């Protein structure tokens, strides 16, 4: 590699260790991978240890410290992609390219693998090609893609329509109608002042849209009141656009349709808490949004809506975009902050919470994209206006990302309190067997629960709404989620690191026909253990989908159960296969029956 | 005096060290023999296991014969106890697990220097085939109790057996529970 | 100075001061809460979760949870010890822990904690990971097969030795300990046998060479008495001193 390329990347980021993620990403974009010499050079330039650089480079799925081909094709592997046939398509692509999933072709040209949900569930199956999103994959596209790869056509020259991403807004409400002109809410906010703005947010009853539903006013107040250890009293606003929960894609659409609403919400948050800097933490899967969002930021700076003296006031605020690199756990706010600081995304010990000790140990408010967009509306129209929508304790609107078995997948914005049944009717779902609300870490609802309402007081949701009809096998849904969590566990705490891996093995064991009642009992116990002892929400909720399906869709397990008591997890006869091959034996004594019949 | 309980013991992929340690209960074996009768065991030289109350299994599962014997024990023993580090963890034989068994066979019987000319990997149907990996016995059949140690101390054997004979759930205090 | 406040640990009064964790307060009072990644000389880490306790009905890590006066804490209850045994099972099956051949046996905190909790088996299926050892350094060898990812060596090297020789890399079950050198080998780092990190490993990963098996069985640290017997009340701090 030309060291000039790396030097210019390092210079652009002022050789700052906290900017390690961006340095690594840009280095990889330039070189195709992260060679050892580059890691050493980055360590020397930033003053980080080599081990620290390796630690970060090894943590994120989208960084690779070995070459993975000029073309890297990653198939989004959410259950919704599977339901749209991604596995057969991936096999077809591998066959066309003469390679095995997960392996780099012998000529070093291409590798094909899977990745966690890329947030294109309403237009899947989706792939990332060199981290650019392609939607609506089908057999024609697979064949054409294989030909382009074999002909070594640069991805930039591939058919433009492959990269088109639809918003699919089916029902707009408070936010998606976004009637605000850029700067309008900010003017109203500046007129009220930080404290006045906080009062409006409080009156509005705004709660966090990331799923937990914490009071936004309380969060901002705590951040505003916390003492900053920095000499300049620094505080930070972070917009959490690490939309990694499988089945969720509403932030993608908000950032596409109403980026001004989001950035203005961040600016207003800065005004409310007394911050001068904000970060948009954008998930790596949404890399394609980066240039457009940077352009919006530039336009807002030019219009005096960001920068040293906003709208002629003495309020200064600016926003940087930080791109993630494929780690679901970074949706957890303290893990996100670690990642912002250039480290592996491992959740911190809490307390202290980020509002008192966040980015660089300064008070930091981390808010969801939709929360900040809502705050912007509140600044413009007032808290009382906002509180008129939704229910008493869940005010405003909720944007749902609807996918799976329905006629019209896409984005649906409702006032809080809408029933699951209503959403199912609106999206054209028929013969529905189950709905996974708020993704794998959320709750799985069976038909007798469809009258329940999307609201913090009933079924809270971070936005995912995956529909499964009667043709679906809920065991396979849960198995897909079990593998997702095993892949995404950060590995920090014992129960999640090992528990998610054991759960995935249990599910594979049952899927392979080796399951027993004993395994089901083990799964229940594992759920209790992980819920009680895991370090963060990922581990605490990781067994939810298995637990929910076991309770509500038990027959999907029972029909696979081989024995009432105990079965080995592995195929005993297959475990003799290598020795059979080496000895050339195939006599009866060279085999073992798997069904152990006394 | 109630009917004697039947006990069977076996060593799979083990070294018989656990059995040796068992014999270290010394003269207490006379007391034991008043209350139990041994079925299949290296101590009796009985070759097949009949219906038993307690089975003690030493060693891990390394080959097809180990699987057959372990299943025979599970089928015939009301209570099955994994005895020693190899039965519980795979132990020393499991150190081969990161290696491919095909490579091991090739190296040991075919390509290693010093073998007789034309040496081949043995393929006699009388020989049990090795499994791809060595497994602890609880990964192959359901195990009721575990007696750890390499080997478990004689006092631990005594405690386990007297607990079982008395109908108590076995429990091992400090000094009797050990992994080395 | 006012009298210290108290909380209840398994029904017994334990003095506590503001800012003290449940673990620190229990330790000072000579009460044993099982733990692996916690060490009195280092900042709490909270990763092993062996120190789970139930504080006023909520399951928390004792090493990071602040002790509050009047709180009811359950420690050695069947439920908490059950959690601990399962967590220990997980630590044993994710690595390759073959005690009979390990130099650390008898002096190993993981093993002693498992004895304390009466762990007779590993319960889950083994992962049998392939983790090569690093014997490159003249005085110390690294056997990664036994790593429980407590990060005590990471903390000791960073906070005491000022060297940052160890770090964790990877994610999830593939998370693993790495060494800060271009080759990844310990010999190519500036690690020294006199480092605090050389003697802090609670299991048999970081082993000094030429001293293995020097202590006969029977005389090793945990042979005579269980690990819980090591907990002793510490003398009260001098007036005005903050522990």
Coordinates of N, CA, C and O in Angstrom, one line a residue, chain A residues 216-369:
Chain A
X216 N -37.3 11.2 28.3 CA -36.3 12.1 27.7 C -35.9 13.3 28.5 O -34.8 13.7 28.6
X217 N -37.0 13.9 29.0 CA -36.7 15.1 29.8 C -35.8 14.8 31.0 O -34.9 15.6 31.3
X218 N -36.1 13.7 31.7 CA -35.3 13.3 32.8 C -33.8 13.0 32.4 O -32.9 13.4 33.1
X219 N -33.7 12.4 31.3 CA -32.3 12.1 30.8 C -31.6 13.4 30.5 O -30.4 13.6 30.9
X220 N -32.2 14.3 29.8 CA -31.6 15.6 29.5 C -31.3 16.4 30.7 O -30.3 17.0 30.8
X221 N -32.3 16.4 31.6 CA -32.1 17.1 32.9 C -30.8 16.6 33.6 O -30.0 17.4 34.1
X222 N -30.7 15.3 33.7 CA -29.6 14.7 34.4 C -28.3 15.1 33.8 O -27.3 15.4 34.4
X223 N -28.3 15.1 32.5 CA -27.1 15.4 31.7 C -26.7 16.9 31.9 O -25.6 17.3 32.1
X224 N -27.8 17.7 31.9 CA -27.6 19.2 32.1 C -27.0 19.5 33.5 O -26.2 20.3 33.6
X225 N -27.5 18.7 34.5 CA -27.2 19.0 35.9 C -25.8 18.3 36.2 O -25.2 18.7 37.3
X226 N -25.4 17.3 35.5 CA -24.2 16.6 35.9 C -22.9 17.5 35.7 O -22.9 18.4 34.8
X227 N -22.0 17.3 36.6 CA -20.7 18.1 36.5 C -19.8 17.4 35.5 O -19.5 16.2 35.6
X228 N -19.3 18.2 34.6 CA -18.3 17.7 33.6 C -16.9 17.8 34.2 O -16.5 18.8 34.7
X229 N -16.2 16.7 34.0 CA -14.8 16.7 34.5 C -13.9 17.5 33.5 O -12.7 17.8 33.9
X230 N -14.4 17.9 32.4 CA -13.5 18.6 31.4 C -13.4 20.0 31.8 O -14.3 20.6 32.3
X231 N -12.2 20.6 31.4 CA -12.0 22.0 31.8 C -13.0 22.9 31.1 O -13.4 23.9 31.7
X232 N -13.4 22.6 29.9 CA -14.4 23.4 29.2 C -15.8 23.0 29.5 O -16.7 23.5 28.8
X233 N -16.0 22.1 30.5 CA -17.4 21.7 30.8 C -18.1 21.0 29.7 O -19.3 21.0 29.6
X234 N -17.3 20.2 28.9 CA -17.9 19.5 27.8 C -19.0 18.6 28.1 O -18.9 17.9 29.2
X235 N -20.0 18.5 27.3 CA -21.1 17.6 27.4 C -21.3 17.1 25.9 O -21.0 17.9 25.0
X236 N -22.0 16.0 25.8 CA -22.2 15.5 24.4 C -23.6 15.0 24.2 O -24.2 14.5 25.1
X237 N -24.0 15.2 22.9 CA -25.2 14.6 22.5 C -24.9 13.5 21.5 O -24.1 13.7 20.5
X238 N -25.5 12.3 21.7 CA -25.2 11.2 20.7 C -26.6 10.7 20.2 O -27.5 10.4 21.0
X239 N -26.7 10.7 18.9 CA -27.9 10.1 18.3 C -27.6 8.7 17.9 O -26.6 8.4 17.2
X240 N -28.3 7.8 18.5 CA -28.1 6.4 18.3 C -28.8 5.9 17.1 O -30.0 5.6 17.1
X241 N -28.0 5.8 16.0 CA -28.6 5.3 14.7 C -27.9 4.0 14.4 O -27.7 3.6 13.3
X242 N -27.6 3.2 15.5 CA -27.1 1.9 15.3 C -28.2 0.9 15.3 O -28.4 0.1 16.2
X243 N -29.1 1.0 14.3 CA -30.3 0.3 14.3 C -30.1 -1.2 14.0 O -30.4 -1.6 12.9
X244 N -29.6 -1.9 15.0 CA -29.2 -3.3 14.7 C -30.3 -4.3 15.0 O -30.1 -5.5 14.7
X245 N -31.3 -4.0 15.7 CA -32.3 -5.0 16.1 C -32.9 -5.6 14.9 O -33.5 -4.8 14.1
X246 N -32.8 -6.9 14.7 CA -33.3 -7.5 13.4 C -34.8 -7.1 13.2 O -35.6 -7.1 14.2
X247 N -35.1 -6.7 12.0 CA -36.5 -6.4 11.7 C -36.8 -4.9 11.8 O -37.9 -4.5 11.6
X248 N -35.8 -4.1 12.2 CA -36.0 -2.7 12.4 C -35.3 -1.9 11.3 O -34.1 -2.1 11.0
X249 N -36.1 -1.0 10.7 CA -35.5 -0.1 9.6 C -36.1 1.2 9.6 O -36.0 1.9 8.6
X250 N -36.8 1.6 10.7 CA -37.4 2.9 10.6 C -36.5 4.1 10.7 O -36.7 5.2 10.2
X251 N -35.3 3.9 11.4 CA -34.4 5.0 11.5 C -33.7 5.3 10.1 O -33.4 6.4 9.8
X252 N -33.5 4.2 9.4 CA -33.0 4.4 8.0 C -33.9 5.3 7.2 O -33.4 6.2 6.5
X253 N -35.2 5.1 7.4 CA -36.2 5.9 6.6 C -36.2 7.3 7.1 O -36.3 8.3 6.4
X254 N -36.2 7.5 8.4 CA -36.2 8.8 9.0 C -34.9 9.6 8.5 O -35.0 10.8 8.2
X255 N -33.8 8.9 8.5 CA -32.6 9.6 8.1 C -32.5 9.8 6.6 O -31.8 10.7 6.1
X256 N -33.4 9.1 5.9 CA -33.5 9.3 4.4 C -34.4 10.5 4.1 O -34.2 11.4 3.4
X257 N -35.6 10.4 4.8 CA -36.7 11.3 4.5 C -36.6 12.6 5.3 O -36.9 13.7 4.8
X258 N -36.2 12.5 6.6 CA -36.3 13.7 7.4 C -34.9 13.9 8.2 O -35.0 14.1 9.4
X259 N -33.8 13.9 7.5 CA -32.5 14.1 8.2 C -32.5 15.4 9.0 O -31.9 15.5 10.1
X260 N -33.1 16.5 8.4 CA -33.1 17.8 9.1 C -33.8 17.7 10.5 O -33.4 18.3 11.4
X261 N -34.9 16.9 10.5 CA -35.6 16.8 11.7 C -34.7 16.1 12.8 O -34.7 16.5 14.0
X262 N -33.9 15.1 12.4 CA -33.0 14.4 13.3 C -31.9 15.3 13.8 O -31.6 15.5 15.0
X263 N -31.2 16.0 12.8 CA -30.1 16.8 13.1 C -30.5 18.0 14.0 O -29.9 18.5 14.9
X264 N -31.7 18.5 13.6 CA -32.2 19.7 14.4 C -32.6 19.2 15.8 O -32.4 20.0 16.8
X265 N -33.1 18.0 15.9 CA -33.4 17.4 17.3 C -32.1 17.3 18.1 O -32.1 17.6 19.3
X266 N -31.0 16.9 17.4 CA -29.8 16.8 18.1 C -29.3 18.2 18.6 O -28.8 18.3 19.7
X267 N -29.4 19.1 17.7 CA -29.0 20.5 18.0 C -29.8 21.0 19.2 O -29.2 21.6 20.2
X268 N -31.1 20.8 19.2 CA -32.0 21.2 20.3 C -31.6 20.5 21.6 O -31.6 21.1 22.7
X269 N -31.2 19.2 21.5 CA -30.8 18.5 22.7 C -29.5 19.1 23.2 O -29.3 19.3 24.4
X270 N -28.6 19.6 22.3 CA -27.4 20.3 22.7 C -27.8 21.5 23.5 O -27.1 21.9 24.5
X271 N -28.8 22.2 23.0 CA -29.2 23.5 23.7 C -29.8 23.1 25.1 O -29.4 23.8 26.0
X272 N -30.5 22.0 25.1 CA -31.1 21.7 26.4 C -30.1 21.2 27.5 O -30.2 21.5 28.6
X273 N -29.1 20.5 27.0 CA -28.2 19.9 28.0 C -26.9 20.7 28.2 O -26.1 20.5 29.1
X274 N -26.7 21.7 27.2 CA -25.5 22.5 27.3 C -24.3 21.9 26.6 O -23.2 22.0 27.1
X275 N -24.6 21.2 25.5 CA -23.5 20.5 24.8 C -23.1 21.3 23.5 O -24.0 22.1 23.0
X276 N -21.9 21.2 23.1 CA -21.5 21.9 21.9 C -21.2 20.9 20.8 O -20.9 21.3 19.6
X277 N -21.1 19.7 21.1 CA -20.8 18.7 20.1 C -21.8 17.5 20.1 O -22.2 17.1 21.2
X278 N -22.1 17.0 18.9 CA -22.9 15.9 18.9 C -22.4 14.9 17.9 O -21.6 15.2 17.0
X279 N -22.7 13.6 18.1 CA -22.3 12.5 17.2 C -23.5 11.8 16.7 O -24.4 11.5 17.5
X280 N -23.6 11.5 15.4 CA -24.5 10.6 14.9 C -23.8 9.3 14.8 O -22.9 9.1 14.0
X281 N -24.2 8.3 15.6 CA -23.6 6.9 15.4 C -24.4 6.1 14.4 O -25.5 5.6 14.7
X282 N -23.9 6.0 13.2 CA -24.6 5.4 12.1 C -24.1 4.0 11.9 O -22.9 3.8 11.8
X283 N -25.0 3.0 11.9 CA -24.5 1.6 11.8 C -23.8 1.4 10.5 O -24.2 2.0 9.4
X284 N -22.8 0.6 10.5 CA -22.0 0.3 9.3 C -22.8 -0.1 8.1 O -22.5 0.1 6.9
X285 N -23.9 -0.8 8.4 CA -24.8 -1.3 7.3 C -25.4 -0.2 6.5 O -25.8 -0.3 5.4
X286 N -25.5 1.0 7.1 CA -26.0 2.2 6.4 C -25.0 3.1 5.9 O -25.2 4.3 5.7
X287 N -23.8 2.5 5.6 CA -22.7 3.3 5.0 C -23.2 4.1 3.8 O -22.7 5.2 3.5
X288 N -24.1 3.6 3.0 CA -24.6 4.3 1.8 C -25.3 5.6 2.1 O -25.4 6.4 1.2
X289 N -25.7 5.8 3.3 CA -26.3 7.1 3.7 C -25.3 8.2 4.0 O -25.7 9.4 4.1
X290 N -24.1 7.8 4.2 CA -23.1 8.7 4.8 C -22.9 10.0 3.9 O -23.0 11.1 4.5
X291 N -22.7 9.8 2.6 CA -22.5 11.0 1.8 C -23.7 12.0 1.8 O -23.5 13.2 2.0
X292 N -24.9 11.4 1.7 CA -26.1 12.3 1.7 C -26.2 13.0 3.1 O -26.5 14.2 3.1
X293 N -25.9 12.3 4.1 CA -26.0 12.9 5.5 C -25.0 14.0 5.7 O -25.2 15.1 6.2
X294 N -23.8 13.7 5.2 CA -22.7 14.7 5.3 C -23.1 16.0 4.5 O -22.9 17.1 4.9
X295 N -23.8 15.8 3.4 CA -24.2 16.9 2.6 C -25.3 17.7 3.3 O -25.3 19.0 3.3
X296 N -26.2 17.0 4.0 CA -27.2 17.8 4.8 C -26.5 18.6 5.9 O -26.8 19.7 6.2
X297 N -25.5 18.0 6.6 CA -24.7 18.7 7.6 C -24.1 20.0 7.0 O -24.1 21.0 7.6
X298 N -23.5 19.8 5.8 CA -22.8 20.9 5.2 C -23.8 22.0 4.9 O -23.6 23.2 5.1
X299 N -25.0 21.6 4.4 CA -26.0 22.6 4.1 C -26.5 23.3 5.3 O -26.7 24.6 5.3
X300 N -26.6 22.6 6.4 CA -27.1 23.2 7.7 C -26.0 24.1 8.2 O -26.3 25.2 8.8
X301 N -24.7 23.8 8.0 CA -23.7 24.7 8.5 C -23.7 26.0 7.6 O -23.7 27.1 8.2
X302 N -23.9 25.8 6.3 CA -23.9 27.0 5.4 C -25.1 27.9 5.8 O -25.1 29.1 5.7
X303 N -26.2 27.2 6.3 CA -27.4 28.0 6.6 C -27.4 28.6 8.0 O -28.3 29.2 8.5
X304 N -26.2 28.3 8.7 CA -26.1 28.9 10.1 C -26.9 28.1 11.1 O -27.2 28.6 12.2
X305 N -27.3 26.8 10.7 CA -28.0 26.0 11.7 C -27.1 25.1 12.5 O -27.6 24.4 13.4
X306 N -25.9 25.1 12.1 CA -24.9 24.4 12.9 C -23.6 25.2 12.9 O -23.4 26.0 11.9
X307 N -22.8 25.1 13.9 CA -21.5 25.9 13.8 C -21.4 26.8 15.0 O -22.1 26.6 16.1
X308 N -20.6 27.8 14.9 CA -20.2 28.6 16.0 C -21.3 29.5 16.6 O -21.5 29.7 17.8
X309 N -22.1 30.0 15.7 CA -23.2 31.0 16.2 C -24.5 30.7 15.5 O -24.8 31.2 14.4
X310 N -25.2 29.8 16.2 CA -26.4 29.2 15.5 C -27.5 30.2 15.4 O -27.9 30.8 16.4
X311 N -28.0 30.4 14.2 CA -29.1 31.4 14.0 C -28.8 32.7 14.6 O -29.7 33.4 15.2
X312 N -27.6 33.1 14.6 CA -27.2 34.4 15.1 C -27.1 34.5 16.6 O -26.8 35.6 17.2
X313 N -27.4 33.4 17.3 CA -27.3 33.4 18.8 C -25.9 33.1 19.3 O -25.0 33.0 18.4
X314 N -25.7 33.0 20.6 CA -24.3 32.6 21.0 C -24.2 31.1 21.3 O -23.3 30.7 22.0
X315 N -25.2 30.4 20.8 CA -25.2 28.9 21.0 C -24.4 28.3 19.8 O -24.7 28.5 18.7
X316 N -23.4 27.5 20.2 CA -22.6 26.8 19.2 C -22.8 25.3 19.3 O -22.9 24.7 20.4
X317 N -22.9 24.7 18.2 CA -23.1 23.2 18.2 C -22.8 22.7 16.8 O -23.1 23.3 15.8
X318 N -22.0 21.5 16.8 CA -21.8 20.9 15.5 C -21.9 19.4 15.7 O -21.8 18.8 16.8
X319 N -22.1 18.7 14.6 CA -22.3 17.3 14.6 C -21.3 16.6 13.7 O -21.0 17.0 12.6
X320 N -20.8 15.4 14.2 CA -20.0 14.5 13.4 C -20.7 13.2 13.2 O -21.4 12.8 14.1
X321 N -20.4 12.6 12.1 CA -21.0 11.3 11.9 C -19.9 10.2 12.2 O -18.8 10.3 11.6
X322 N -20.3 9.3 13.0 CA -19.4 8.2 13.3 C -20.0 6.9 12.8 O -21.1 6.5 13.1
X323 N -19.2 6.2 11.9 CA -19.8 5.0 11.3 C -19.4 3.8 12.1 O -18.2 3.6 12.4
X324 N -20.4 2.9 12.4 CA -20.1 1.7 13.1 C -19.5 0.7 12.1 O -19.3 1.0 10.9
X325 N -19.3 -0.6 12.6 CA -18.7 -1.5 11.7 C -19.2 -3.0 12.0 O -18.5 -3.9 12.0
X326 N -20.5 -3.0 12.2 CA -21.1 -4.4 12.3 C -21.0 -5.0 13.7 O -20.2 -5.9 13.9
X327 N -21.7 -4.4 14.6 CA -21.7 -4.9 16.0 C -23.1 -4.4 16.7 O -23.2 -3.3 17.0
X328 N -24.0 -5.4 16.8 CA -25.3 -5.1 17.3 C -25.2 -4.5 18.7 O -26.0 -3.7 19.1
X329 N -24.3 -5.0 19.5 CA -24.2 -4.6 20.9 C -24.0 -3.1 21.1 O -24.3 -2.5 22.1
X330 N -23.5 -2.4 20.0 CA -23.2 -1.0 20.1 C -24.6 -0.2 20.2 O -24.5 1.0 20.4
X331 N -25.7 -0.9 20.0 CA -27.0 -0.2 20.2 C -27.2 0.1 21.7 O -27.9 1.0 22.1
X332 N -26.4 -0.7 22.6 CA -26.5 -0.4 24.0 C -25.7 0.9 24.2 O -24.5 1.0 23.8
X333 N -26.2 1.8 25.0 CA -25.6 3.2 25.0 C -24.2 3.2 25.5 O -23.4 4.0 24.9
X334 N -23.9 2.5 26.5 CA -22.5 2.6 27.0 C -21.5 1.9 26.1 O -20.3 2.3 25.9
X335 N -22.0 0.8 25.4 CA -21.1 0.1 24.4 C -20.9 1.1 23.2 O -19.8 1.1 22.6
X336 N -22.0 1.8 22.8 CA -21.9 2.7 21.7 C -20.8 3.8 22.1 O -20.0 4.2 21.2
X337 N -20.8 4.2 23.3 CA -19.8 5.3 23.7 C -18.4 4.7 23.6 O -17.5 5.4 23.1
X338 N -18.2 3.5 24.1 CA -16.9 2.8 24.0 C -16.5 2.8 22.5 O -15.3 3.1 22.2
X339 N -17.4 2.5 21.6 CA -17.1 2.4 20.2 C -16.8 3.8 19.6 O -15.9 4.0 18.8
X340 N -17.5 4.8 20.1 CA -17.2 6.2 19.7 C -15.8 6.6 20.1 O -15.2 7.4 19.4
X341 N -15.3 6.0 21.2 CA -14.0 6.3 21.7 C -12.9 5.4 21.0 O -11.7 5.4 21.4
X342 N -13.3 4.6 20.0 CA -12.4 3.8 19.2 C -12.1 2.4 19.8 O -11.2 1.8 19.4
X343 N -12.9 2.0 20.8 CA -12.7 0.8 21.5 C -13.7 -0.3 21.1 O -14.7 0.0 20.4
X344 N -13.4 -1.6 21.4 CA -14.5 -2.6 21.2 C -15.8 -2.2 21.9 O -15.7 -1.6 23.0
X345 N -16.9 -2.5 21.3 CA -18.2 -2.1 21.9 C -18.6 -3.0 23.0 O -19.5 -3.8 22.9
X346 N -18.0 -2.8 24.2 CA -18.4 -3.6 25.3 C -19.1 -2.7 26.3 O -18.5 -1.7 26.7
X347 N -20.3 -3.1 26.8 CA -21.0 -2.2 27.7 C -20.2 -2.0 29.0 O -19.5 -2.9 29.5
X348 N -20.3 -0.8 29.5 CA -19.6 -0.4 30.7 C -20.4 -0.9 32.0 O -21.5 -1.2 31.8
X349 N -19.7 -0.7 33.1 CA -20.4 -1.0 34.4 C -21.3 0.3 34.6 O -20.8 1.4 34.5
X350 N -22.5 0.0 34.9 CA -23.4 1.2 35.2 C -24.1 0.9 36.6 O -24.5 -0.2 36.8
X351 N -24.2 1.9 37.5 CA -23.7 3.3 37.3 C -22.2 3.3 37.4 O -21.6 2.4 37.8
X352 N -21.6 4.5 36.9 CA -22.3 5.7 36.4 C -22.9 5.5 35.1 O -22.4 4.8 34.2
X353 N -24.0 6.2 34.8 CA -24.7 6.2 33.6 C -24.1 7.2 32.7 O -23.5 8.2 33.2
X354 N -24.3 7.1 31.3 CA -23.7 8.1 30.4 C -24.1 9.5 30.7 O -23.3 10.4 30.4
X355 N -25.3 9.7 31.2 CA -25.7 11.1 31.5 C -24.7 11.8 32.5 O -24.6 13.0 32.4
X356 N -24.1 11.0 33.3 CA -23.1 11.6 34.2 C -21.7 11.4 33.7 O -20.8 12.2 33.9
X357 N -21.4 10.2 33.2 CA -20.1 9.9 32.7 C -20.2 9.1 31.4 O -20.3 7.9 31.5
X358 N -20.1 9.8 30.3 CA -20.3 9.1 29.0 C -19.0 9.3 28.2 O -18.0 8.8 28.5
X359 N -19.2 9.9 27.0 CA -18.1 10.0 26.1 C -16.9 10.8 26.7 O -17.1 11.9 27.3
X360 N -15.8 10.2 26.7 CA -14.6 10.8 27.4 C -14.9 11.1 28.9 O -14.4 12.1 29.4
X361 N -15.8 10.4 29.5 CA -16.2 10.5 30.9 C -17.0 11.8 31.1 O -17.1 12.2 32.3
X362 N -17.4 12.5 30.1 CA -18.2 13.7 30.2 C -19.7 13.3 30.1 O -20.1 12.3 29.6
X363 N -20.5 14.2 30.7 CA -22.0 13.9 30.6 C -22.4 13.8 29.2 O -22.1 14.7 28.4
X364 N -23.2 12.8 28.9 CA -23.5 12.5 27.5 C -25.0 12.0 27.5 O -25.3 11.1 28.2
X365 N -25.8 12.6 26.6 CA -27.1 12.0 26.4 C -27.1 11.2 25.1 O -26.7 11.7 24.1
X366 N -27.5 10.0 25.2 CA -27.6 9.1 24.0 C -29.1 8.9 23.8 O -29.9 8.4 24.6
X367 N -29.6 9.4 22.6 CA -31.0 9.2 22.3 C -31.2 8.6 20.9 O -30.4 8.8 20.0
X368 N -32.3 7.9 20.8 CA -32.7 7.3 19.5 C -33.0 8.3 18.5 O -33.4 9.4 18.8
X369 N -32.8 7.9 17.2 CA -33.1 8.8 16.1 C -34.6 9.4 16.2 O -34.8 10.6 16.0

